[in-house]
Amino acid sequence: MFYKIIVAILKFLVFIVFDLKVHNAERINGTKDGLIACGNHISMIDPVILAVSSKRQIHFMGKKELFENKFLRFIFKSLGAFPVDRHGISLSAIKSSLHVLNQKKVLGIFPEGTRVLKYNEDNAKPGIALIANKAKVNILPFYIKGTYKFRGKIEIFFGEEINYFENFDGKASTEKYVEIGKEILRNIYKLEDR
């Protein structure tokens, strides 16, 4: 309920501040399965844009520094977010991710780990592929473009769900996860030209 109230307020604010257009929203709203929504990251407002573009609740990973303040920690946790250490392997974040996905919910991730203005496949991280494989869920790429200026046009494009492990048998190596991480990034940035 708290999440719905906050998202309703944010929708109203986004409607006033930006000119938002959502493309292919049915691709995130049309499934009830666990799903990882992966997109590019150009602004701190990106999670808000994703949240207001979906009828389903999005559970976000957030950098652990955001959870150090008690008030912000309460807000973020109430919204279904959880901390991740961006500078190392965060086992607690992986466990939290699997918990979300096993309950058939949506996990929102910005796989580059920080705000990036230019595509670079070396920014790919293996963790998202590992989580998708362990949870046996598809990944839905999305791409946000526009300028975060007053009444600026913001567009979010949802791609097609992809099962990156559909034709894979056996135990995946770190190299395999890195390779898939790069493929995930490529599929995100392909949506830039829509």
XYZ file of N, CA, C and O in Angstrom:
776
model
N 0.829 -1.195 0.000
C 0.000 0.000 0.000
C 0.878 1.266 0.000
O 0.616 2.216 -0.723
N 1.923 1.254 0.847
C 2.839 2.394 0.933
C 3.471 2.651 -0.435
O 3.571 3.799 -0.886
N 3.894 1.562 -1.103
C 4.511 1.675 -2.437
C 3.530 2.322 -3.416
O 3.903 3.232 -4.167
N 2.275 1.864 -3.425
C 1.282 2.404 -4.358
C 1.033 3.888 -4.122
O 0.868 4.660 -5.080
N 0.986 4.285 -2.861
C 0.771 5.705 -2.534
C 1.944 6.547 -3.032
O 1.747 7.589 -3.675
N 3.155 6.090 -2.752
C 4.350 6.828 -3.172
C 4.418 6.922 -4.694
O 4.699 7.991 -5.257
N 4.142 5.807 -5.385
C 4.204 5.804 -6.854
C 3.126 6.718 -7.444
O 3.363 7.416 -8.433
N 1.955 6.753 -6.831
C 0.886 7.652 -7.299
C 1.323 9.104 -7.187
O 1.097 9.913 -8.097
N 1.969 9.440 -6.070
C 2.482 10.810 -5.890
C 3.568 11.110 -6.930
O 3.584 12.183 -7.550
N 4.464 10.148 -7.128
C 5.546 10.335 -8.101
C 5.005 10.480 -9.520
O 5.524 11.278 -10.311
N 3.964 9.706 -9.861
C 3.348 9.822 -11.190
C 2.839 11.235 -11.426
O 3.017 11.807 -12.505
N 2.188 11.777 -10.410
C 1.662 13.139 -10.501
C 2.804 14.138 -10.718
O 2.732 15.012 -11.581
N 3.894 13.977 -9.957
C 5.030 14.888 -10.070
C 5.717 14.753 -11.427
O 6.083 15.760 -12.051
N 5.890 13.508 -11.893
C 6.509 13.274 -13.202
C 5.658 13.892 -14.310
O 6.177 14.508 -15.247
N 4.329 13.758 -14.188
C 3.402 14.334 -15.173
C 3.578 15.853 -15.252
O 3.535 16.440 -16.336
N 3.810 16.491 -14.117
C 3.981 17.949 -14.073
C 5.351 18.364 -14.607
O 5.472 19.305 -15.392
N 6.387 17.645 -14.187
C 7.760 18.077 -14.459
C 8.270 17.655 -15.840
O 8.988 18.407 -16.506
N 7.886 16.446 -16.293
C 8.420 15.925 -17.552
C 7.297 15.588 -18.534
O 6.133 15.486 -18.165
N 7.699 15.382 -19.783
C 6.796 14.866 -20.818
C 7.202 13.409 -21.045
O 8.090 13.120 -21.847
N 6.579 12.506 -20.285
C 6.979 11.088 -20.304
C 6.148 10.289 -21.287
O 4.919 10.365 -21.295
N 6.839 9.495 -22.107
C 6.161 8.574 -23.023
C 6.696 7.167 -22.767
O 7.911 6.938 -22.783
N 5.779 6.231 -22.531
C 6.153 4.838 -22.244
C 5.817 3.983 -23.465
O 4.685 3.991 -23.953
N 6.801 3.247 -23.963
C 6.622 2.383 -25.133
C 6.595 0.915 -24.694
O 7.480 0.466 -23.980
N 5.591 0.184 -25.142
C 5.473 -1.261 -24.896
C 5.368 -1.606 -23.406
O 5.985 -2.564 -22.930
N 4.549 -0.851 -22.676
C 4.369 -1.094 -21.234
C 3.802 -2.479 -20.961
O 4.047 -3.058 -19.901
N 3.074 -3.024 -21.932
C 2.473 -4.354 -21.734
C 3.534 -5.429 -21.528
O 3.263 -6.493 -20.974
N 4.754 -5.153 -21.943
C 5.814 -6.152 -21.805
C 6.273 -6.320 -20.363
O 6.816 -7.352 -20.002
N 6.070 -5.309 -19.558
C 6.387 -5.450 -18.133
C 5.127 -5.735 -17.327
O 5.170 -6.401 -16.302
N 3.993 -5.265 -17.810
C 2.737 -5.437 -17.066
C 2.008 -6.729 -17.421
O 1.143 -7.171 -16.674
N 2.359 -7.320 -18.558
C 1.583 -8.445 -19.070
C 1.973 -9.805 -18.526
O 1.420 -10.826 -18.932
N 2.937 -9.856 -17.635
C 3.352 -11.139 -17.073
C 3.209 -11.108 -15.549
O 3.320 -10.050 -14.936
N 2.978 -12.272 -14.981
C 2.896 -12.365 -13.517
C 4.046 -13.186 -12.957
O 4.069 -13.526 -11.785
N 5.006 -13.494 -13.824
C 6.169 -14.274 -13.402
C 7.247 -13.369 -12.830
O 7.237 -12.159 -13.024
N 8.193 -13.994 -12.133
C 9.365 -13.264 -11.687
C 10.116 -12.744 -12.905
O 10.170 -13.413 -13.942
N 10.686 -11.571 -12.805
C 11.287 -10.917 -13.962
C 12.359 -9.939 -13.494
O 12.200 -9.274 -12.471
N 13.446 -9.860 -14.262
C 14.464 -8.846 -13.996
C 14.361 -7.785 -15.082
O 14.528 -8.086 -16.266
N 14.066 -6.550 -14.692
C 14.040 -5.430 -15.634
C 15.400 -4.756 -15.570
O 15.808 -4.258 -14.519
N 16.116 -4.760 -16.695
C 17.481 -4.226 -16.758
C 17.539 -3.062 -17.734
O 17.117 -3.207 -18.880
N 18.099 -1.930 -17.289
C 18.163 -0.790 -18.191
C 19.402 0.061 -18.014
O 20.206 -0.153 -17.105
N 19.512 1.031 -18.903
C 20.624 1.988 -18.821
C 20.378 2.959 -17.670
O 19.266 3.055 -17.149
N 21.428 3.660 -17.299
C 21.338 4.523 -16.105
C 21.962 5.872 -16.425
O 23.178 5.998 -16.474
N 21.104 6.903 -16.654
C 21.614 8.222 -17.005
C 21.373 9.265 -15.917
O 21.957 10.331 -15.935
N 20.496 8.939 -14.965
C 20.148 9.918 -13.931
C 19.685 9.215 -12.664
O 19.207 8.075 -12.706
N 19.772 9.936 -11.544
C 19.254 9.405 -10.284
C 17.728 9.227 -10.337
O 17.156 8.525 -9.516
N 17.088 9.866 -11.321
C 15.629 9.800 -11.432
C 15.172 8.558 -12.208
O 13.992 8.226 -12.230
N 16.104 7.833 -12.809
C 15.750 6.640 -13.598
C 14.859 5.645 -12.842
O 13.882 5.140 -13.407
N 15.155 5.322 -11.571
C 14.276 4.378 -10.862
C 12.837 4.886 -10.755
O 11.890 4.094 -10.829
N 12.691 6.199 -10.617
C 11.339 6.786 -10.552
C 10.620 6.578 -11.875
O 9.449 6.183 -11.911
N 11.333 6.816 -12.983
C 10.733 6.653 -14.314
C 10.306 5.205 -14.533
O 9.209 4.934 -15.040
N 11.141 4.258 -14.129
C 10.773 2.848 -14.270
C 9.568 2.518 -13.393
O 8.620 1.865 -13.840
N 9.580 2.981 -12.156
C 8.489 2.669 -11.224
C 7.145 3.207 -11.707
O 6.135 2.506 -11.633
N 7.124 4.439 -12.213
C 5.846 5.026 -12.640
C 5.396 4.488 -13.999
O 4.261 4.706 -14.409
N 6.282 3.781 -14.697
C 5.949 3.223 -16.010
C 5.393 1.809 -15.918
O 5.024 1.214 -16.936
N 5.349 1.257 -14.708
C 4.916 -0.130 -14.517
C 3.770 -0.218 -13.526
O 3.760 0.477 -12.506
N 2.812 -1.087 -13.828
C 1.723 -1.344 -12.871
C 2.177 -2.318 -11.791
O 1.556 -2.425 -10.742
N 3.258 -3.042 -12.067
C 3.803 -3.985 -11.092
C 4.811 -3.271 -10.192
O 5.500 -2.343 -10.627
N 4.901 -3.701 -8.953
C 5.889 -3.108 -8.052
C 7.282 -3.520 -8.483
O 7.528 -4.684 -8.805
N 8.178 -2.549 -8.499
C 9.574 -2.819 -8.833
C 10.389 -2.818 -7.545
O 10.322 -1.882 -6.746
N 11.156 -3.870 -7.338
C 12.055 -3.962 -6.188
C 13.461 -3.626 -6.686
O 13.986 -4.300 -7.566
N 14.038 -2.580 -6.126
C 15.331 -2.088 -6.598
C 16.473 -2.455 -5.662
O 16.305 -2.505 -4.452
N 17.635 -2.676 -6.298
C 18.888 -2.669 -5.555
C 19.318 -1.211 -5.463
O 19.185 -0.470 -6.432
N 19.829 -0.814 -4.313
C 20.354 0.539 -4.179
C 21.719 0.486 -3.530
O 21.982 -0.401 -2.704
N 22.592 1.407 -3.896
C 23.938 1.388 -3.307
C 23.823 1.499 -1.789
O 22.974 2.235 -1.261
N 24.657 0.770 -1.092
C 24.521 0.635 0.367
C 24.614 1.976 1.094
O 24.052 2.133 2.173
N 25.303 2.954 0.469
C 25.453 4.265 1.098
C 24.098 4.944 1.308
O 23.918 5.731 2.236
N 23.126 4.629 0.444
C 21.790 5.226 0.563
C 21.053 4.736 1.814
O 20.099 5.363 2.255
N 21.501 3.615 2.361
C 20.811 3.001 3.500
C 21.470 3.352 4.840
O 21.052 2.854 5.876
N 22.493 4.192 4.803
C 23.195 4.537 6.043
C 22.390 5.499 6.910
O 22.485 5.476 8.124
N 21.579 6.337 6.281
C 20.692 7.247 7.001
C 19.453 6.467 7.443
O 18.807 5.799 6.642
N 19.111 6.538 8.732
C 18.009 5.729 9.281
C 16.677 6.041 8.616
O 15.887 5.130 8.318
N 16.415 7.324 8.368
C 15.141 7.708 7.758
C 15.053 7.187 6.329
O 14.050 6.582 5.935
N 16.142 7.402 5.545
C 16.146 6.926 4.157
C 16.080 5.405 4.101
O 15.413 4.831 3.239
N 16.763 4.738 5.037
C 16.715 3.281 5.085
C 15.284 2.797 5.291
O 14.834 1.864 4.625
N 14.547 3.452 6.196
C 13.151 3.091 6.439
C 12.315 3.278 5.169
O 11.535 2.398 4.795
N 12.506 4.423 4.479
C 11.741 4.700 3.257
C 12.050 3.674 2.182
O 11.147 3.068 1.593
N 13.343 3.461 1.919
C 13.735 2.543 0.852
C 13.259 1.112 1.123
O 12.756 0.432 0.226
N 13.406 0.669 2.356
C 12.972 -0.693 2.689
C 11.455 -0.818 2.598
O 10.940 -1.860 2.183
N 10.744 0.241 2.969
C 9.280 0.233 2.859
C 8.842 0.147 1.401
O 7.762 -0.363 1.090
N 9.697 0.635 0.510
C 9.396 0.597 -0.921
C 9.898 -0.691 -1.584
O 9.776 -0.864 -2.792
N 10.461 -1.594 -0.781
C 10.909 -2.879 -1.331
C 12.321 -2.865 -1.871
O 12.737 -3.801 -2.556
N 13.086 -1.808 -1.566
C 14.473 -1.732 -2.028
C 15.399 -2.386 -1.002
O 15.037 -2.542 0.164
N 16.585 -2.762 -1.444
C 17.571 -3.364 -0.547
C 18.969 -2.954 -0.985
O 19.202 -2.624 -2.149
N 19.930 -2.950 -0.038
C 21.273 -2.431 -0.350
C 22.158 -3.423 -1.095
O 21.997 -4.634 -0.971
N 23.087 -2.853 -1.869
C 24.093 -3.665 -2.558
C 25.431 -2.937 -2.460
O 25.496 -1.717 -2.526
N 26.483 -3.717 -2.257
C 27.848 -3.172 -2.248
C 28.349 -3.215 -3.689
O 28.547 -4.297 -4.240
N 28.535 -2.054 -4.290
C 28.936 -1.997 -5.703
C 30.407 -2.310 -5.919
O 30.851 -2.448 -7.048
N 31.176 -2.431 -4.839
C 32.625 -2.612 -4.979
C 33.093 -4.023 -4.627
O 34.274 -4.267 -4.481
N 32.169 -4.915 -4.489
C 32.556 -6.287 -4.170
C 31.378 -7.219 -4.373
O 30.326 -6.813 -4.847
N 31.562 -8.489 -4.032
C 30.472 -9.455 -4.145
C 29.552 -9.266 -2.950
O 29.982 -9.357 -1.807
N 28.298 -8.995 -3.231
C 27.332 -8.745 -2.164
C 26.382 -9.941 -2.063
O 25.375 -10.017 -2.754
N 26.751 -10.888 -1.187
C 25.945 -12.100 -1.045
C 24.548 -11.784 -0.526
O 23.570 -12.407 -0.934
N 24.440 -10.790 0.360
C 23.122 -10.435 0.890
C 22.229 -9.881 -0.217
O 21.026 -10.142 -0.246
N 22.822 -9.109 -1.152
C 22.041 -8.564 -2.270
C 21.586 -9.681 -3.204
O 20.460 -9.647 -3.726
N 22.439 -10.679 -3.404
C 22.060 -11.813 -4.252
C 20.908 -12.583 -3.598
O 19.923 -12.935 -4.258
N 21.019 -12.819 -2.286
C 19.944 -13.521 -1.564
C 18.634 -12.741 -1.618
O 17.562 -13.317 -1.840
N 18.716 -11.416 -1.430
C 17.515 -10.574 -1.487
C 16.900 -10.605 -2.880
O 15.673 -10.656 -3.038
N 17.749 -10.592 -3.910
C 17.277 -10.656 -5.299
C 16.539 -11.954 -5.571
O 15.447 -11.964 -6.157
N 17.131 -13.057 -5.126
C 16.504 -14.371 -5.350
C 15.187 -14.473 -4.591
O 14.218 -15.058 -5.092
N 15.131 -13.876 -3.407
C 13.902 -13.885 -2.618
C 12.780 -13.154 -3.377
O 11.651 -13.640 -3.459
N 13.109 -11.996 -3.936
C 12.130 -11.213 -4.721
C 11.641 -12.029 -5.918
O 10.433 -12.149 -6.169
N 12.571 -12.607 -6.651
C 12.224 -13.317 -7.884
C 11.484 -14.620 -7.613
O 10.589 -14.998 -8.375
N 11.838 -15.299 -6.532
C 11.141 -16.543 -6.182
C 9.691 -16.296 -5.784
O 8.860 -17.205 -5.830
N 9.384 -15.052 -5.407
C 8.001 -14.680 -5.090
C 7.270 -14.126 -6.314
O 6.201 -13.538 -6.192
N 7.889 -14.328 -7.493
C 7.306 -13.905 -8.778
C 7.100 -12.389 -8.852
O 6.100 -11.894 -9.373
N 8.080 -11.665 -8.329
C 8.039 -10.203 -8.368
C 9.058 -9.685 -9.381
O 9.799 -10.462 -9.983
N 9.073 -8.365 -9.555
C 9.979 -7.742 -10.526
C 11.159 -7.105 -9.808
O 10.986 -6.327 -8.865
N 12.352 -7.444 -10.274
C 13.581 -6.858 -9.757
C 14.082 -5.844 -10.773
O 14.253 -6.171 -11.952
N 14.289 -4.605 -10.345
C 14.807 -3.570 -11.232
C 16.293 -3.357 -10.992
O 16.713 -3.131 -9.857
N 17.073 -3.462 -12.066
C 18.534 -3.343 -11.942
C 19.079 -2.454 -13.059
O 18.642 -2.539 -14.205
N 20.058 -1.646 -12.689
C 20.819 -0.879 -13.670
C 22.199 -1.533 -13.725
O 23.055 -1.282 -12.869
N 22.394 -2.437 -14.701
C 23.559 -3.338 -14.667
C 24.924 -2.674 -14.784
O 25.929 -3.303 -14.476
N 24.968 -1.408 -15.203
C 26.271 -0.746 -15.273
C 26.757 -0.325 -13.891
O 27.924 0.014 -13.718
N 25.840 -0.330 -12.907
C 26.236 -0.088 -11.527
C 26.326 1.364 -11.128
O 26.359 1.684 -9.950
N 26.385 2.252 -12.094
C 26.448 3.683 -11.823
C 25.923 4.426 -13.035
O 25.664 3.821 -14.077
N 25.770 5.743 -12.898
C 25.260 6.513 -14.029
C 26.297 6.569 -15.146
O 27.473 6.838 -14.901
N 25.835 6.313 -16.373
C 26.718 6.249 -17.542
C 26.039 6.970 -18.701
O 24.857 6.773 -18.949
N 26.798 7.791 -19.416
C 26.214 8.527 -20.535
C 26.556 7.911 -21.887
O 25.937 8.225 -22.889
N 27.535 6.999 -21.917
C 27.963 6.408 -23.182
C 28.127 4.900 -23.027
O 28.681 4.433 -22.030
N 27.657 4.167 -24.030
C 27.727 2.702 -23.990
C 29.179 2.217 -23.986
O 30.005 2.665 -24.771
N 29.447 1.296 -23.079
C 30.754 0.638 -23.026
C 30.515 -0.758 -22.468
O 30.153 -0.906 -21.305
N 30.709 -1.773 -23.309
C 30.377 -3.137 -22.862
C 31.258 -3.606 -21.707
O 30.909 -4.546 -20.997
N 32.380 -2.926 -21.486
C 33.235 -3.282 -20.353
C 32.597 -2.919 -19.012
O 33.081 -3.315 -17.955
N 31.501 -2.146 -19.053
C 30.764 -1.827 -17.830
C 29.871 -2.981 -17.379
O 29.272 -2.921 -16.308
N 29.783 -4.020 -18.199
C 28.917 -5.165 -17.880
C 29.412 -5.883 -16.628
O 30.609 -6.059 -16.428
N 28.470 -6.277 -15.793
C 28.782 -7.008 -14.566
C 28.173 -8.415 -14.675
O 27.096 -8.590 -15.242
N 28.840 -9.429 -14.113
C 28.337 -10.797 -14.219
C 27.180 -11.113 -13.273
O 26.464 -12.096 -13.463
N 26.962 -10.274 -12.248
C 25.986 -10.589 -11.202
C 24.558 -10.769 -11.689
O 23.830 -11.627 -11.200
N 24.127 -9.944 -12.654
C 22.746 -10.021 -13.135
C 22.501 -11.363 -13.809
O 21.471 -11.995 -13.598
N 23.458 -11.802 -14.626
C 23.327 -13.094 -15.297
C 23.285 -14.228 -14.279
O 22.494 -15.174 -14.406
N 24.119 -14.146 -13.263
C 24.133 -15.163 -12.202
C 22.773 -15.244 -11.514
O 22.220 -16.328 -11.314
N 22.213 -14.078 -11.168
C 20.908 -14.032 -10.490
C 19.815 -14.614 -11.387
O 18.979 -15.405 -10.944
N 19.829 -14.243 -12.679
C 18.821 -14.744 -13.621
C 18.902 -16.255 -13.746
O 17.877 -16.953 -13.797
N 20.124 -16.782 -13.762
C 20.319 -18.228 -13.890
C 19.853 -18.965 -12.635
O 19.153 -19.976 -12.713
N 20.224 -18.448 -11.480
C 19.838 -19.093 -10.216
C 18.322 -19.056 -10.013
O 17.740 -20.009 -9.500
N 17.688 -17.939 -10.389
C 16.238 -17.785 -10.168
C 15.413 -18.369 -11.310
O 14.187 -18.483 -11.181
N 16.079 -18.706 -12.434
C 15.380 -19.244 -13.617
C 14.313 -18.271 -14.111
O 13.153 -18.627 -14.316
N 14.714 -17.002 -14.284
C 13.777 -15.984 -14.772
C 14.340 -15.314 -16.024
O 15.542 -15.373 -16.302
N 13.444 -14.676 -16.755
C 13.835 -13.930 -17.946
C 14.284 -12.529 -17.573
O 13.978 -12.025 -16.489
N 14.970 -11.913 -18.522
C 15.393 -10.524 -18.359
C 14.663 -9.673 -19.387
O 14.570 -10.040 -20.559
N 14.126 -8.555 -18.917
C 13.427 -7.609 -19.782
C 14.291 -6.346 -19.905
O 14.425 -5.594 -18.946
N 14.885 -6.113 -21.094
C 15.688 -4.905 -21.244
C 14.801 -3.672 -21.417
O 13.703 -3.760 -21.973
N 15.269 -2.549 -20.911
C 14.579 -1.281 -21.167
C 15.624 -0.195 -21.374
O 16.765 -0.321 -20.931
N 15.209 0.839 -22.086
C 16.137 1.946 -22.361
C 15.417 3.263 -22.104
O 14.294 3.471 -22.565
N 16.069 4.135 -21.337
C 15.517 5.467 -21.041
C 16.328 6.500 -21.814
O 17.566 6.483 -21.780
N 15.620 7.375 -22.521
C 16.344 8.466 -23.176
C 15.574 9.774 -23.022
O 14.356 9.784 -22.829
N 16.325 10.864 -23.095
C 15.724 12.178 -22.953
C 16.564 13.062 -22.057
O 17.638 12.673 -21.596
N 16.056 14.253 -21.810
C 16.768 15.195 -20.950
C 15.912 15.478 -19.723
O 14.729 15.797 -19.848
N 16.514 15.355 -18.585
C 15.799 15.600 -17.333
C 15.765 17.102 -17.033
O 16.356 17.574 -16.074
N 15.105 17.807 -17.940
C 14.892 19.243 -17.749
C 13.396 19.473 -17.607
O 12.589 18.629 -18.019
N 13.017 20.625 -17.072
C 11.599 20.915 -16.879
C 10.854 20.824 -18.209
O 11.226 21.462 -19.175
N 9.845 19.987 -18.243
C 9.016 19.672 -19.408
C 9.819 19.024 -20.531
O 9.401 19.002 -21.681
N 10.982 18.487 -20.181
C 11.779 17.762 -21.168
C 11.117 16.437 -21.515
O 10.422 15.838 -20.695
N 11.338 15.966 -22.744
C 10.750 14.701 -23.189
C 11.594 13.533 -22.706
O 12.792 13.452 -22.980
N 10.966 12.651 -21.961
C 11.605 11.423 -21.489
C 10.849 10.247 -22.098
O 9.616 10.212 -22.059
N 11.596 9.298 -22.665
C 10.969 8.100 -23.217
C 11.596 6.868 -22.580
O 12.802 6.827 -22.352
N 10.754 5.882 -22.304
C 11.260 4.588 -21.835
C 10.742 3.523 -22.789
O 9.544 3.465 -23.083
N 11.655 2.734 -23.319
C 11.340 1.696 -24.282
C 11.561 0.329 -23.625
O 12.670 0.046 -23.160
N 10.522 -0.499 -23.583
C 10.663 -1.863 -23.081
C 10.867 -2.800 -24.266
O 10.135 -2.742 -25.259
N 11.881 -3.678 -24.149
C 12.142 -4.656 -25.202
C 11.374 -5.946 -24.938
O 10.389 -5.958 -24.204
N 11.856 -7.018 -25.546
C 11.243 -8.334 -25.373
C 11.964 -9.084 -24.258
O 13.176 -8.946 -24.083
N 11.201 -9.892 -23.516
C 11.809 -10.761 -22.490
C 12.786 -11.726 -23.152
O 12.521 -12.243 -24.238
N 13.900 -11.975 -22.488
C 14.910 -12.891 -23.018
C 15.317 -13.882 -21.935
O 15.579 -13.495 -20.794
N 15.375 -15.158 -22.323
C 15.915 -16.199 -21.452
C 17.333 -16.493 -21.936
O 17.520 -17.176 -22.939
N 18.316 -15.964 -21.250
C 19.709 -16.082 -21.699
C 20.287 -17.485 -21.463
O 21.383 -17.784 -21.934
N 19.565 -18.313 -20.726
C 20.079 -19.651 -20.417
C 19.217 -20.752 -21.029
O 19.309 -21.905 -20.638
N 18.380 -20.369 -21.995
C 17.433 -21.316 -22.600
C 18.131 -22.524 -23.218
O 17.691 -23.650 -23.088
N 19.241 -22.285 -23.902
C 19.951 -23.370 -24.583
C 21.279 -23.697 -23.909
O 22.215 -24.162 -24.554
N 21.341 -23.465 -22.615
C 22.591 -23.693 -21.885
C 22.411 -24.811 -20.871
O 21.479 -24.805 -20.081
N 23.302 -25.791 -20.920
C 23.297 -26.889 -19.948
C 24.606 -26.862 -19.171
O 25.644 -26.454 -19.676
N 24.522 -27.310 -17.941
C 25.730 -27.380 -17.144
C 25.894 -26.185 -16.232
O 25.020 -25.333 -16.111
N 27.058 -26.126 -15.601
C 27.347 -25.062 -14.642
C 28.021 -23.908 -15.369
O 29.000 -24.093 -16.082
N 27.484 -22.717 -15.177
C 28.038 -21.535 -15.845
C 29.292 -21.052 -15.117
O 29.354 -21.043 -13.896
N 30.282 -20.655 -15.903
C 31.527 -20.111 -15.349
C 31.395 -18.595 -15.210
O 30.471 -17.982 -15.746
N 32.358 -17.995 -14.512
C 32.390 -16.533 -14.397
C 32.484 -15.906 -15.782
O 31.833 -14.896 -16.066
N 33.277 -16.533 -16.660
C 33.433 -16.016 -18.023
C 32.101 -16.019 -18.767
O 31.786 -15.083 -19.504
N 31.304 -17.076 -18.551
C 29.989 -17.168 -19.190
C 29.082 -16.053 -18.683
O 28.367 -15.411 -19.460
N 29.112 -15.799 -17.386
C 28.280 -14.740 -16.809
C 28.707 -13.360 -17.334
O 27.862 -12.508 -17.601
N 30.005 -13.147 -17.492
C 30.501 -11.878 -18.043
C 30.042 -11.726 -19.488
O 29.579 -10.654 -19.905
N 30.140 -12.814 -20.249
C 29.710 -12.802 -21.660
C 28.222 -12.447 -21.774
O 27.822 -11.623 -22.600
N 27.417 -13.073 -20.923
C 25.976 -12.788 -20.940
C 25.710 -11.367 -20.449
O 24.833 -10.678 -20.976
N 26.482 -10.908 -19.468
C 26.359 -9.528 -19.000
C 26.565 -8.531 -20.133
O 25.831 -7.538 -20.248
N 27.539 -8.810 -20.995
C 27.795 -7.945 -22.152
C 26.643 -8.022 -23.147
O 26.249 -6.999 -23.738
N 26.094 -9.214 -23.321
C 24.955 -9.380 -24.235
C 23.732 -8.619 -23.712
O 22.985 -8.005 -24.482
N 23.526 -8.657 -22.396
C 22.411 -7.907 -21.779
C 22.567 -6.417 -22.091
O 21.605 -5.756 -22.500
N 23.777 -5.890 -21.910
C 24.022 -4.469 -22.196
C 23.763 -4.150 -23.658
O 23.163 -3.116 -23.986
N 24.216 -5.028 -24.563
C 23.989 -4.795 -25.994
C 22.499 -4.714 -26.290
O 22.047 -3.853 -27.053
N 21.720 -5.617 -25.686
C 20.276 -5.630 -25.936
C 19.572 -4.408 -25.351
O 18.558 -3.961 -25.883
N 20.120 -3.883 -24.266
C 19.565 -2.639 -23.699
C 19.790 -1.485 -24.678
O 18.874 -0.745 -25.027
N 21.036 -1.352 -25.149
C 21.386 -0.209 -25.982
C 20.850 -0.316 -27.402
O 20.776 0.701 -28.103
N 20.459 -1.518 -27.827
C 19.790 -1.654 -29.141
C 18.472 -0.890 -29.156
O 18.000 -0.451 -30.198
N 17.865 -0.756 -27.980
C 16.557 -0.072 -27.878
C 16.711 1.438 -28.056
O 15.717 2.140 -28.236
N 17.948 1.931 -28.038
C 18.210 3.364 -28.172
C 17.722 3.898 -29.523
O 17.308 5.047 -29.636
N 17.756 3.040 -30.534
C 17.422 3.483 -31.888
C 15.942 3.370 -32.232
O 15.551 3.563 -33.367
N 15.103 2.983 -31.265
C 13.668 2.843 -31.543
C 13.025 4.190 -31.808
O 13.422 5.199 -31.264
